[in-house]
């Protein structure tokens, strides 16, 4: 079965750029999307179709997807961005989620 | 603004069937994909399956033998049944809708905790 791999944790200082990766076989041939989940809350879509931002998501969130890796980039990271982030893709008519990355803003 | 709300029993006995309903408000359920996703405490997200308003379905292969989804467009609702549950099925269950693309989930319910215990 298809797997997406994320680092368990990423740390970033306020105002700096955070990058969270998601790896999977030929992931660049599929659409990747990203969700942010804060404790006790439902996930929120922050990037879809590799690099598109839903309305209401700040411009500091951006995404890319090429080769075997999709990347979520948060520029000028703020304390409010501290959360778990999940990547997601489709393979063989099945949704696959990455294991999630805990972003800590130190 | 589309809103989703899960409803159903919070406690299910082992070997019985878990049944949940998601009510969609603020928009029509028609012509979109609707999914169920679950999350055990402290763990990641697991997709259970999806249904289109025509009734066509896709299920997670690991759960397929135990999952049934249905949709009632007249009530703007869709439902999940998961049979022969065990403690491993204890999780927060979310319903979600796909609007901008069939490949992502734009709207999520608040989630409902289902505990499997005797």
Coordinates of C-alpha atoms in Angstrom, one line a residue:
Chain A
X1 CA 0.0 0.0 0.0
X2 CA 1.1 3.6 -0.6
X3 CA 2.8 5.4 2.2
X4 CA 3.5 9.1 2.9
X5 CA 6.3 9.9 5.3
X6 CA 6.6 13.0 7.4
X7 CA 9.2 14.0 10.1
X8 CA 7.5 13.7 13.5
X9 CA 8.6 17.1 14.6
X10 CA 9.9 20.4 13.3
X11 CA 11.0 23.4 15.3
X12 CA 11.2 27.0 14.2
X13 CA 11.8 30.4 15.7
X14 CA 9.2 33.1 15.4
X15 CA 9.5 35.1 12.2
X16 CA 11.6 32.4 10.5
X17 CA 10.6 30.0 7.7
X18 CA 9.4 26.5 8.5
X19 CA 9.5 23.7 6.0
X20 CA 7.6 20.4 6.5
X21 CA 8.3 17.6 4.0
X22 CA 6.1 14.7 2.9
X23 CA 7.7 11.8 1.0
X24 CA 6.1 9.2 -1.2
X25 CA 6.9 7.2 -4.3
X26 CA 6.4 9.5 -7.3
X27 CA 4.4 11.8 -5.1
X28 CA 5.0 14.6 -7.7
X29 CA 2.7 12.7 -10.1
X30 CA -0.2 13.1 -7.7
X31 CA -1.9 16.1 -6.1
X32 CA -0.8 16.7 -2.5
X33 CA -2.6 18.8 0.1
X34 CA -1.9 19.9 3.6
X35 CA -4.0 20.2 6.8
X36 CA -3.3 22.1 10.0
X37 CA -4.8 20.6 13.3
X38 CA -4.6 22.4 16.6
X39 CA -5.2 20.4 19.8
X40 CA -8.9 19.6 20.3
X41 CA -9.9 21.0 16.9
X42 CA -10.8 19.5 13.5
X43 CA -8.2 19.6 10.7
X44 CA -8.2 22.7 8.4
X45 CA -7.2 22.6 4.8
X46 CA -4.3 25.0 4.2
X47 CA -2.9 23.9 0.8
X48 CA -4.6 21.9 -1.9
X49 CA -3.6 20.7 -5.4
X50 CA 0.1 21.1 -4.4
X51 CA 0.2 24.9 -4.1
X52 CA -3.2 26.5 -3.9
X53 CA -4.4 28.3 -0.8
X54 CA -8.1 28.1 0.2
X55 CA -9.7 31.5 1.0
X56 CA -8.9 32.7 4.4
X57 CA -5.5 31.0 4.6
X58 CA -2.7 33.5 5.0
X59 CA -0.2 34.1 2.2
X60 CA 2.6 32.9 4.4
X61 CA 1.5 29.4 3.7
X62 CA 2.8 27.9 0.4
X63 CA 3.3 24.5 -1.1
X64 CA 5.3 22.6 -3.7
X65 CA 5.4 19.1 -5.0
X66 CA 8.0 17.5 -7.2
X67 CA 9.7 14.1 -7.6
X68 CA 9.1 12.2 -4.4
X69 CA 8.6 15.1 -2.1
X70 CA 5.9 17.6 -1.3
X71 CA 6.8 20.5 0.9
X72 CA 4.7 22.9 3.0
X73 CA 6.5 26.2 3.7
X74 CA 5.4 28.7 6.3
X75 CA 7.1 32.1 5.9
X76 CA 7.4 34.4 8.9
X77 CA 6.1 31.7 11.2
X78 CA 3.9 33.0 14.0
X79 CA 3.1 31.4 17.4
X80 CA -0.4 30.7 16.2
X81 CA 1.0 28.4 13.5
X82 CA 2.1 25.9 16.2
X83 CA 0.1 22.8 15.4
X84 CA 0.2 19.3 13.8
X85 CA 0.4 19.3 10.0
X86 CA -0.7 16.4 7.8
X87 CA -0.1 15.8 4.2
X88 CA -2.6 13.8 2.1
X89 CA -2.7 12.4 -1.4
X90 CA -4.7 9.9 -3.4
X91 CA -3.4 6.6 -4.7
X92 CA -5.5 3.9 -6.5
X93 CA -8.8 5.5 -5.5
X94 CA -7.7 5.6 -1.8
X95 CA -6.9 8.5 0.4
X96 CA -3.5 8.3 2.2
X97 CA -2.5 10.6 5.0
X98 CA 1.1 11.2 6.2
X99 CA 1.8 10.4 9.9
X100 CA 1.8 14.1 10.8
X101 CA 4.4 16.6 11.9
X102 CA 4.3 18.6 15.1
X103 CA 5.4 22.1 14.4
X104 CA 6.8 23.9 17.5
X105 CA 7.4 27.6 17.4
X106 CA 10.1 28.3 20.0
Chain B
X1 CA -20.8 28.6 4.8
X2 CA -21.2 24.9 4.7
X3 CA -21.3 23.2 8.1
X4 CA -21.1 19.5 9.0
X5 CA -22.3 17.9 12.2
X6 CA -21.8 14.3 13.2
X7 CA -24.3 12.5 15.4
X8 CA -24.6 9.0 16.8
X9 CA -23.9 6.9 19.9
X10 CA -20.7 7.7 21.8
X11 CA -20.4 4.2 23.2
X12 CA -20.6 0.9 21.2
X13 CA -20.1 -2.6 22.5
X14 CA -17.5 -4.9 21.0
X15 CA -18.7 -7.0 18.0
X16 CA -21.6 -4.6 17.4
X17 CA -22.1 -2.0 14.6
X18 CA -21.1 1.6 14.9
X19 CA -23.5 3.9 13.2
X20 CA -23.0 7.6 12.6
X21 CA -24.8 10.3 10.6
X22 CA -23.4 13.6 9.2
X23 CA -25.9 16.4 8.6
X24 CA -24.8 19.1 6.1
X25 CA -26.2 22.6 6.4
X26 CA -25.6 25.8 4.6
X27 CA -25.5 24.1 1.2
X28 CA -26.8 21.2 -0.9
X29 CA -25.3 17.8 -0.4
X30 CA -25.8 17.0 -4.1
X31 CA -22.9 16.7 -6.6
X32 CA -20.1 16.5 -4.1
X33 CA -18.0 13.8 -2.4
X34 CA -18.5 13.1 1.3
X35 CA -16.0 11.2 3.5
X36 CA -15.5 9.7 6.9
X37 CA -12.1 10.0 8.6
X38 CA -11.1 8.9 12.1
X39 CA -8.4 9.7 14.6
X40 CA -7.5 7.6 17.6
X41 CA -6.4 9.6 20.6
X42 CA -2.9 11.0 20.1
X43 CA -2.6 9.5 16.7
X44 CA -2.9 10.4 13.1
X45 CA -5.7 10.6 10.6
X46 CA -7.2 7.5 8.9
X47 CA -9.5 7.8 5.9
X48 CA -12.5 5.3 6.1
X49 CA -14.2 6.0 2.8
X50 CA -16.2 8.3 0.7
X51 CA -19.5 8.5 -1.1
X52 CA -20.8 10.5 -4.0
X53 CA -24.3 11.8 -4.0
X54 CA -25.1 9.3 -6.8
X55 CA -24.3 6.6 -4.2
X56 CA -21.0 5.4 -5.6
X57 CA -18.4 4.6 -2.9
X58 CA -14.7 4.1 -2.3
X59 CA -13.5 2.5 0.9
X60 CA -10.2 2.1 2.6
X61 CA -9.1 -1.4 1.7
X62 CA -8.1 -2.2 5.3
X63 CA -11.7 -1.5 6.5
X64 CA -13.7 -2.4 3.3
X65 CA -15.1 -5.6 4.6
X66 CA -16.7 -3.9 7.6
X67 CA -17.8 -0.5 6.1
X68 CA -21.1 0.6 4.5
X69 CA -21.8 4.2 3.6
X70 CA -25.1 5.7 2.4
X71 CA -26.5 9.1 1.4
X72 CA -29.9 10.7 1.9
X73 CA -30.1 13.7 -0.3
X74 CA -33.7 14.6 0.9
X75 CA -32.3 15.0 4.4
X76 CA -28.9 16.4 3.3
X77 CA -27.3 13.6 5.3
X78 CA -24.8 10.8 4.8
X79 CA -24.1 7.9 7.1
X80 CA -21.4 5.4 8.1
X81 CA -21.8 1.9 9.4
X82 CA -18.8 0.0 10.7
X83 CA -19.5 -3.6 11.8
X84 CA -17.8 -6.0 14.2
X85 CA -16.1 -3.2 16.1
X86 CA -13.3 -3.8 18.6
X87 CA -11.4 -1.5 20.9
X88 CA -9.1 -0.6 18.0
X89 CA -12.0 1.3 16.5
X90 CA -12.2 3.7 19.4
X91 CA -11.5 7.1 17.9
X92 CA -12.8 10.6 17.1
X93 CA -14.8 10.2 13.9
X94 CA -15.0 13.2 11.5
X95 CA -17.2 13.7 8.4
X96 CA -15.8 15.8 5.7
X97 CA -16.7 17.3 2.3
X98 CA -14.8 17.8 -0.9
X99 CA -15.7 20.9 -2.9
X100 CA -12.7 22.6 -4.5
X101 CA -11.4 19.2 -5.7
X102 CA -12.4 15.6 -5.3
X103 CA -8.9 15.0 -3.9
X104 CA -9.0 17.1 -0.7
X105 CA -11.3 17.8 2.2
X106 CA -12.5 21.5 2.4
X107 CA -15.0 21.2 5.2
X108 CA -14.9 19.1 8.4
X109 CA -17.3 18.4 11.1
X110 CA -16.3 19.0 14.7
X111 CA -15.8 15.3 15.2
X112 CA -17.5 12.8 17.6
X113 CA -15.8 10.5 20.0
X114 CA -16.9 6.8 19.7
X115 CA -15.6 4.5 22.4
X116 CA -15.9 0.7 21.9
X117 CA -16.3 -0.9 25.3
X118 CA -18.5 -3.4 27.1

